[in-house]
Amino acid sequence: MNGTNANTGSGGKVPPLFDHVKAYFSLKGMSIDEAEIFYYHYESMDWESENGTPFSNWKTLADDWIWNLLN
């Protein structure tokens, strides 16, 4: 169900809605401030890698971002 995914931030579609990123970071125990830093970092890159390849799933990026913060 799309409505459920939209409410929980569980969809991986790129670019995500900022509300989805906030919900996902919150579920992972991270701050809204960190969600904002993550979101605007990748937004400034147009959700593409340094070589111009579009990212296919923002949650993979978020998981890497969170892992790097915690380790």
Coordinates of C-alpha atoms in Angstrom, one line a residue:
M1 CA 0.0 0.0 0.0
N2 CA 1.4 3.3 -1.0
G3 CA -0.2 5.3 1.8
T4 CA 1.5 3.1 4.4
N5 CA 4.9 3.5 2.8
A6 CA 4.5 7.2 2.5
N7 CA 3.6 7.5 6.2
T8 CA 6.5 5.5 7.4
G9 CA 9.2 6.6 5.0
S10 CA 9.7 3.0 4.0
G11 CA 9.8 3.6 0.2
G12 CA 13.2 3.9 -1.4
K13 CA 12.2 6.1 -4.4
V14 CA 14.7 8.8 -5.3
P15 CA 14.4 11.6 -4.6
P16 CA 12.6 11.1 -1.4
L17 CA 10.3 13.5 0.4
F18 CA 12.0 15.2 3.3
D19 CA 9.3 13.9 5.6
H20 CA 10.2 10.3 4.6
V21 CA 13.8 10.9 5.4
K22 CA 12.9 12.4 8.8
A23 CA 10.7 9.4 9.6
Y24 CA 13.4 7.0 8.6
F25 CA 16.2 8.7 10.6
S26 CA 13.8 8.8 13.6
L27 CA 13.1 5.1 13.3
K28 CA 16.9 4.5 13.3
G29 CA 17.3 6.6 16.5
M30 CA 18.9 9.6 14.7
S31 CA 18.1 13.3 15.1
I32 CA 16.0 15.3 12.7
D33 CA 19.0 17.6 12.3
E34 CA 21.1 14.7 11.0
A35 CA 18.2 13.8 8.6
E36 CA 18.3 17.4 7.3
I37 CA 22.1 17.4 6.8
F38 CA 21.8 14.1 4.9
Y39 CA 18.9 15.2 2.8
Y40 CA 20.4 18.5 1.7
H41 CA 23.8 17.0 1.1
Y42 CA 22.3 14.6 -1.5
E43 CA 19.8 17.2 -2.7
S44 CA 22.8 19.4 -3.6
M45 CA 24.2 16.5 -5.6
D46 CA 20.9 16.0 -7.4
W47 CA 20.8 12.5 -5.9
E48 CA 23.6 11.4 -8.2
S49 CA 27.1 10.0 -7.5
E50 CA 30.2 12.1 -8.2
N51 CA 30.4 10.5 -11.6
G52 CA 26.7 11.5 -12.4
T53 CA 25.1 8.1 -11.9
P54 CA 21.7 8.5 -10.3
F55 CA 21.2 6.8 -7.0
S56 CA 18.4 4.1 -7.1
N57 CA 17.6 3.8 -3.4
W58 CA 18.0 6.6 -0.8
K59 CA 17.6 4.3 2.1
T60 CA 20.9 2.5 1.2
L61 CA 22.6 5.9 1.3
A62 CA 20.9 6.7 4.6
D63 CA 22.0 3.4 6.1
D64 CA 25.6 4.1 5.0
W65 CA 25.4 7.6 6.4
I66 CA 24.1 6.4 9.7
W67 CA 26.7 3.6 9.9
N68 CA 29.5 6.1 9.3
L69 CA 28.2 8.4 12.0
L70 CA 28.1 5.6 14.6
N71 CA 31.4 3.9 13.7

